XYZ file of C-alpha atoms in Angstrom:
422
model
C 109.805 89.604 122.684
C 110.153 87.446 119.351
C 112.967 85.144 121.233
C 112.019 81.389 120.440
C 111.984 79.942 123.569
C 112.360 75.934 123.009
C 116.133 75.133 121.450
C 116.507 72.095 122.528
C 120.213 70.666 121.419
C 120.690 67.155 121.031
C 124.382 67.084 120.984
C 125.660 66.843 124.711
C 129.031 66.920 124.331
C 128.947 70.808 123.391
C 130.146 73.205 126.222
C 127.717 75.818 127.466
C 129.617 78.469 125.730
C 128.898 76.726 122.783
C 125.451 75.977 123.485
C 124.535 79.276 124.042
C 126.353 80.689 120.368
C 124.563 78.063 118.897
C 121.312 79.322 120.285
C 121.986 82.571 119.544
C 122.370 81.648 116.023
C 119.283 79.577 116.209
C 117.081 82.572 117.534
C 118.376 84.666 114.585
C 116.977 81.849 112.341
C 113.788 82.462 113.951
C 113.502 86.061 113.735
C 114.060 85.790 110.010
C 111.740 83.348 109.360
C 109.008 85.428 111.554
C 110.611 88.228 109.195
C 109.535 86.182 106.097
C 106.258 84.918 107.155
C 105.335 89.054 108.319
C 105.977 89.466 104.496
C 104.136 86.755 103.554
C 101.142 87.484 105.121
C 101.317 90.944 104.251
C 100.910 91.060 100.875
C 98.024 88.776 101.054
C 96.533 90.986 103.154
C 96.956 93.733 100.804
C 96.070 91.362 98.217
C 92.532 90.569 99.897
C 91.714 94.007 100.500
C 92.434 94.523 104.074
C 95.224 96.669 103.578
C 95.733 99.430 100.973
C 99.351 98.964 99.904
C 102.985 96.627 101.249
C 106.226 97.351 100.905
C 108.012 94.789 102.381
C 111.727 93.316 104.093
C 111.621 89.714 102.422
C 115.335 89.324 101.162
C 117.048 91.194 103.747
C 116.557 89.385 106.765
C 119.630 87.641 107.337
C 121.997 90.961 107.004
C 119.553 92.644 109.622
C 119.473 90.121 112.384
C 123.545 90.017 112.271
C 123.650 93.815 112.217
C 121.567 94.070 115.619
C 124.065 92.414 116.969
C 126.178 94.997 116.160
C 123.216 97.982 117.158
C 124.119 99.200 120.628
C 122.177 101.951 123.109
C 122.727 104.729 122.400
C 123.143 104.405 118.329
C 120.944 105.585 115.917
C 119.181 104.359 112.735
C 118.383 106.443 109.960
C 116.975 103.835 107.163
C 113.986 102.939 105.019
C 110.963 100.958 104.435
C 113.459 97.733 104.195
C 114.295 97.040 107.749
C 111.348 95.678 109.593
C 113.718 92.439 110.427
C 115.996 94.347 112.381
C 112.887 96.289 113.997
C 111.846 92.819 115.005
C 115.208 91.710 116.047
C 115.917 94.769 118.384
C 112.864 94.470 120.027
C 111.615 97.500 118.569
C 108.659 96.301 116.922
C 105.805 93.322 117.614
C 104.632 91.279 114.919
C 100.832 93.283 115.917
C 102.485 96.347 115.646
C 103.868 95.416 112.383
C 100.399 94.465 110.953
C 98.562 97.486 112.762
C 100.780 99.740 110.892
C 99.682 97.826 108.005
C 96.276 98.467 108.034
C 97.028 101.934 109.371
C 95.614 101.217 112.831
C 95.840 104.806 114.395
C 95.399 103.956 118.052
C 97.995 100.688 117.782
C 100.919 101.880 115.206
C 103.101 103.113 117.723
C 105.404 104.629 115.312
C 102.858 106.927 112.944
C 99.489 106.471 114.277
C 98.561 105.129 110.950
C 99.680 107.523 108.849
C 102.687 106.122 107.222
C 102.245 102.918 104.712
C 104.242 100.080 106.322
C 107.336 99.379 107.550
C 108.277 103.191 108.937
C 109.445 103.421 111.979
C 110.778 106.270 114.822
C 110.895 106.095 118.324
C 110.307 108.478 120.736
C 112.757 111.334 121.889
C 111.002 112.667 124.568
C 108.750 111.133 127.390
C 104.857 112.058 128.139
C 105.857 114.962 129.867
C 107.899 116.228 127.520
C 111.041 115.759 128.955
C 114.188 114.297 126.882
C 114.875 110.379 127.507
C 118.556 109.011 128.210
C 118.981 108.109 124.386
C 122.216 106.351 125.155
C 120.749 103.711 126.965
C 117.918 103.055 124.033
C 117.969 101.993 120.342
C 117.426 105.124 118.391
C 115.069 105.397 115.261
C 114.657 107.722 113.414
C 111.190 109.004 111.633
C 111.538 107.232 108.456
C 110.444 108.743 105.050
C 108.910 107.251 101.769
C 110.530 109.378 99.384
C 113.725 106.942 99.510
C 117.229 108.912 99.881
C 115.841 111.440 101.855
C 117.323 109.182 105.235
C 120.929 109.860 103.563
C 121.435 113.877 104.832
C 119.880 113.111 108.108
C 121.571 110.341 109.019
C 125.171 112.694 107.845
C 123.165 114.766 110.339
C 123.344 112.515 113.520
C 126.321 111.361 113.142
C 127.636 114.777 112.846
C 126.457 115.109 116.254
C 128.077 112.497 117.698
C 131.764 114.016 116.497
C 130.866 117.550 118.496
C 130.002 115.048 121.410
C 132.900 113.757 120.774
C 135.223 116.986 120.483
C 133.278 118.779 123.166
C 133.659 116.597 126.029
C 131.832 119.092 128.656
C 128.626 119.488 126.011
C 126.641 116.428 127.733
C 128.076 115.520 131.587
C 125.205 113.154 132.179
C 125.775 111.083 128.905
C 122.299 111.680 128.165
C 122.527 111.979 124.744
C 125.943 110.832 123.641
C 128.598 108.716 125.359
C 131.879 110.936 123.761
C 130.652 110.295 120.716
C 130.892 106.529 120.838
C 127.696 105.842 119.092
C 126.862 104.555 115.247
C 124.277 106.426 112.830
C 123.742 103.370 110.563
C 122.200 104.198 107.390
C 120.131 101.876 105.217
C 119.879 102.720 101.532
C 118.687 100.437 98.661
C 121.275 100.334 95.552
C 118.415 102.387 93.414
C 118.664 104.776 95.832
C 122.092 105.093 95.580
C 121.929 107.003 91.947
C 120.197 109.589 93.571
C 122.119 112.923 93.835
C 121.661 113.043 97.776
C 123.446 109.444 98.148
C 126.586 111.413 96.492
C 126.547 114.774 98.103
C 126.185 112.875 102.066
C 128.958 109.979 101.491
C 131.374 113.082 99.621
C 130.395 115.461 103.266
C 130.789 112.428 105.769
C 134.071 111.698 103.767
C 135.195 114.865 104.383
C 134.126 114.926 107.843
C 134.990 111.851 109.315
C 132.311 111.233 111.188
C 130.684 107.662 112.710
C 128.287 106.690 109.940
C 127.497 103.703 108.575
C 125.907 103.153 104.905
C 124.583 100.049 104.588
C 123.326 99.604 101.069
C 120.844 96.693 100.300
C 121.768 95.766 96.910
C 119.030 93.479 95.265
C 119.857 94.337 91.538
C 116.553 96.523 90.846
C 115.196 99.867 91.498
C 111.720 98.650 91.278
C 111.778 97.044 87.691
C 115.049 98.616 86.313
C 117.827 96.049 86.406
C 120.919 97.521 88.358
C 123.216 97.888 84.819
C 120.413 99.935 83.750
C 121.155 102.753 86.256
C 124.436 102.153 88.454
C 128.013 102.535 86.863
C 129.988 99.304 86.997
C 126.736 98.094 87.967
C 128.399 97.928 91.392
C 128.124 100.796 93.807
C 130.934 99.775 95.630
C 132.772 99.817 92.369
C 132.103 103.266 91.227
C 132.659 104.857 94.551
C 136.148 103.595 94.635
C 137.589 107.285 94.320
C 136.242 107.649 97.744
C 138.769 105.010 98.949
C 140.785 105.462 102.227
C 144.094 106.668 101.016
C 147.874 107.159 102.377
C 147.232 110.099 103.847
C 144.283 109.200 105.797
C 141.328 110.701 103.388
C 138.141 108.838 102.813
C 136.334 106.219 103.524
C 136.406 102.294 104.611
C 134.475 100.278 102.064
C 133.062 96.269 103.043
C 131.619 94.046 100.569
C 129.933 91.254 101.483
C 127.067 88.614 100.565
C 123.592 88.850 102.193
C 123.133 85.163 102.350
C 126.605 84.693 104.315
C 125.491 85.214 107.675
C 129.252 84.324 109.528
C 130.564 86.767 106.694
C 127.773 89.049 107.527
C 128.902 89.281 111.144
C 132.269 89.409 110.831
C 132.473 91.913 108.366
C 129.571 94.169 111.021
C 132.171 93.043 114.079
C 135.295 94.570 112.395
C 133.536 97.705 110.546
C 131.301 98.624 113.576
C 134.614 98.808 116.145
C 136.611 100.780 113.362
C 133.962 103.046 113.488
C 133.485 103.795 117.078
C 137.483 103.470 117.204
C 138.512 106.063 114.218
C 135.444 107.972 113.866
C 135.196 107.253 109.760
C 132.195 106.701 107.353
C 132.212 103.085 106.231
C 129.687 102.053 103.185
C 129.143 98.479 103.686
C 127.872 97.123 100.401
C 125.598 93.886 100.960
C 125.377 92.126 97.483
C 123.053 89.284 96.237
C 120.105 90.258 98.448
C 116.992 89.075 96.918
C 113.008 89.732 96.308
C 111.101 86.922 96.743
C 107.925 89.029 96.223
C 109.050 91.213 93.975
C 108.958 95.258 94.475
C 105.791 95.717 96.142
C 102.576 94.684 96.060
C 101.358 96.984 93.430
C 103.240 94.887 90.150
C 104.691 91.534 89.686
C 108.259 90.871 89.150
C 107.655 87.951 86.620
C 106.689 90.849 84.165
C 109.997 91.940 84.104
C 112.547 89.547 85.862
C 113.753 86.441 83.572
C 112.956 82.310 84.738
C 117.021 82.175 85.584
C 116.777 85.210 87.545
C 114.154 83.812 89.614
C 115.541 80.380 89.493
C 118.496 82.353 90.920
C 116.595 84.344 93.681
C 114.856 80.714 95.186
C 118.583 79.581 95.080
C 120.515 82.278 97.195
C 117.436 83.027 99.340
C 119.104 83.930 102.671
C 117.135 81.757 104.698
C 117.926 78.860 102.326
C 121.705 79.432 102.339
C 121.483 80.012 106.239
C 119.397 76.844 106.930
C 122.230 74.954 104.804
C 125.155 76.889 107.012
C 123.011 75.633 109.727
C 122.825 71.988 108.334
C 126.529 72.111 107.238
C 127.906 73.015 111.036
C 125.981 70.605 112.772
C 123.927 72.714 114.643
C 121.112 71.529 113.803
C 119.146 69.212 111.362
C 116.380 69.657 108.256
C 113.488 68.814 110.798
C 114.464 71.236 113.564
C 114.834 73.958 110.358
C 111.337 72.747 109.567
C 109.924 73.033 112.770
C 111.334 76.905 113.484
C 109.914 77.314 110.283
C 106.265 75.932 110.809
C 106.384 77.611 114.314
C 106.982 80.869 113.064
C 104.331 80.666 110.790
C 101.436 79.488 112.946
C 103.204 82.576 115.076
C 102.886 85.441 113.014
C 99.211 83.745 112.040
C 98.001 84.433 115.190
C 100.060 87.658 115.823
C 98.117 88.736 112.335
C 94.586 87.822 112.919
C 95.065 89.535 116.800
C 95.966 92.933 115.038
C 93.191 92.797 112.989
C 90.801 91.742 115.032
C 91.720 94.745 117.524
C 91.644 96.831 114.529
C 88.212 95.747 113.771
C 86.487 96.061 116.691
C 85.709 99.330 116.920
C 84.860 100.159 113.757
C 82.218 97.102 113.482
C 80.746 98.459 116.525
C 80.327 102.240 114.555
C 78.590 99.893 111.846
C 76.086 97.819 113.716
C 75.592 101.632 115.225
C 74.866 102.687 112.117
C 72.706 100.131 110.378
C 70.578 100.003 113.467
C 69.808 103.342 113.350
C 69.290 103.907 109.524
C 66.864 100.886 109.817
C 64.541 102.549 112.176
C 64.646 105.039 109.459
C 62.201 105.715 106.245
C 64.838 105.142 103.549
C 64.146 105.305 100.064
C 65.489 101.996 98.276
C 68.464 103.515 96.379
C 69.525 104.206 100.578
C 68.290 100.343 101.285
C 70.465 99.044 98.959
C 73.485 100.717 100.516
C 72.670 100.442 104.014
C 72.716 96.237 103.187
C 75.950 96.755 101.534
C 77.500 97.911 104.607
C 75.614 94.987 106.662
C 77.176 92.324 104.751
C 80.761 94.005 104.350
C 82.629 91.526 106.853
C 85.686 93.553 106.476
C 84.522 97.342 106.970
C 86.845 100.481 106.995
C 86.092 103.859 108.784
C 85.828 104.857 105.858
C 83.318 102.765 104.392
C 80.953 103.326 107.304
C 81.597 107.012 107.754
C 80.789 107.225 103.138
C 77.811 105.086 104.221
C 76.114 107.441 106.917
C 77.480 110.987 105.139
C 75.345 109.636 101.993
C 72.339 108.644 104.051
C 72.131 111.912 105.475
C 72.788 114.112 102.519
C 69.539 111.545 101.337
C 67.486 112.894 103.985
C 68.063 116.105 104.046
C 67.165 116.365 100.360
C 63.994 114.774 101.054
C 63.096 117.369 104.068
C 63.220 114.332 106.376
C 64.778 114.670 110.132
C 68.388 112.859 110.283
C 69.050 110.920 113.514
């Protein structure tokens, strides 16, 4: 669990009902700024060479921890690489887990076995034995995939599923799967993403439909490097699917616009389209504007090539931790050094949770190279093989594959000389 576990409120005169909102609020704080610092640390870790490539969630953490308060059993997630905050705010993902997946850890990424890149999640269906698992009474996930867009006809998919739930009441008498239909598919899209043909074709079916889906799109202005004007009409997805507008007789869709930096806008705008939903069984795009990239893209460019000073300026400025630290400030619930302290906290936390999933990740294969240097130096090498052999001594950050190049090279070496290979 990521739950902070030391609130401690000052004011007294606060009833517990109180209190406990407060701390709720507080603990959503937290998970964003364990969020951030995950990010952080991530790209430095790419950065340094212990990881091959990060994609990341900076920017979107404060719409994610007030949707899992809206993610119930039983619903499902269909998203992309953006949402490691709400991961971490369901309780779906550890900050090791996080990192493991990073540096594709096969035995401790629980959700590809280290063969994704980061941030892609799914959880299991079925048991050990096979056997189905009451998805109503988990949070669903499901497998998420790079090529962004492709989440959009799946998730039309699920929630299609959940309308014959609902419309064939004797199709699941244990409520294994569905409870009548009651459940979200809540779809994450970023507002690139959104030009894509797919994005068109599953909002026009679920339209037509009517079925429980939720588009969330995570508008941060850029498709990688291409400023939003560049690609979306109106420059406002919410804009140009207007047409698609719930009219008088009852076609189409609900449609929410809200900031990602107003966190009591953010929940009540989740609260009121996540009961119409469930209620009405209609597709509601919920367009999250201003979200921001305080890292830029990805780890492979840098936004200052292509972002202006006053967009940047900007960014810092509407940063959602920022503007939720000030909400924070502004209610009274807490002040600048208790924001300061959650803050240092949760970066001496995901420090440690960081160097733990490395180390784990390390172990084994530093035990296949001391293996293997021990046994190539009881070996007659020739010095080209020397030379490599102390190369992969004094790499303090090995791969498998840096030890496994190492020993298929020695032994091609030996062979060619007619000598025996250990």
């Amino acid at each position: 669990m990521i739950d902070y576990p030391d609130f401690q409120l000052s004011n007294t005169q606060i009833s517990s009902q109180e209190n406990a909102y407060i701390k709720k609020v507080l603990n959503d704080y937290w998970i964003a700024c364990i969020s951030r610092e995950a990010s952080l640390m991530g790209r430095r870790e790419v950065l340094t060479g212990k990881a091959k490539f990060g994609i990341l969630g900076d920017g979107k953490e404060i719409p994610q921890v007030a949707l899992a308060h809206f993610f119930n059993k039983g619903d499902f997630r269909s998203g992309y690489y953006r949402d490691q905050t709400l991961m971490f705010a369901l309780d779906l993902s550890t900050v090791e887990q996080y990192f493991a997946q990073l540096y594709a850890d096969a035995e401790n990424d629980p959700f590809s076995g280290g063969r994704q890149m980061n941030s892609h999640y799914a959880t299991p269906m079925k048991d050990e034995n096979d056997q189905w698992l009451r998805q109503t009474e988990l949070y669903n996930i499901s497998a998420d995939i790079s090529s962004t867009g492709g989440q959009m006809s799946r998730s039309l998919g699920l929630a299609s599923a959940s309308k014959i739930y609902r419309n064939l009441k004797d199709l699941d008498p244990d409520s294994q799967f569905s409870t009548d239909g009651n459940e979200i598919t809540f779809c994450t899209i970023g507002d690139a993403s959104t030009s894509e043909g797919i994005f068109w074709e599953t909002l026009n079916a679920a339209s037509v439909s009517q079925v429980p889906l939720a588009i969330l799109v995570w508008d941060d202005g850029y498709g990688i490097s291409v400023p939003i004007e560049m690609q979306t009409t109106k420059s406002s997805i919410s804009k140009a699917a207007e047409g698609f507008l719930l009219d008088e007789f009852g076609n189409g869709i609900h449609m929410y616009t809200v900031k990602a930096w107003d966190y009591p806008a953010l929940i009540n705008v989740f609260d009121r389209a996540t009961n119409l939903i469930r209620e009405e069984h209609r597709t509601v795009l919920i367009h999250v504007q201003d979200c921001t990239q305080p890292q830029g893209h990805s780890t492979s460019g840098s936004q200052e090539r292509y972002k202006s000073k006053e967009r940047l300026e900007w960014e810092k400025e509407f940063d959602g931790i920022t503007k939720m630290g000030d909400w924070l400030k502004e209610m009274e619930f807490c002040a600048q050094e208790d924001l300061d302290k959650i803050q240092a906290e949760a970066r001496d936390f995901v420090k440690t949770a960081k160097k733990n999933a490395w180390s784990t990740f390390q172990k084994k294969i530093k035990e296949d190279q001391k293996k293997v240097i021990a046994m190539f130096k009881a070996v007659d090498l020739d010095n080209d093989m020397i030379e490599l052999v102390r190369h992969l001594e004094e790499n303090r950050n090995p791969t498998k594959g840096d030890v496994i190049s190492c020993l298929r090279r020695v032994r091609q070496n030996l062979i060619s000389r007619g000598l025996a290979v250990p």
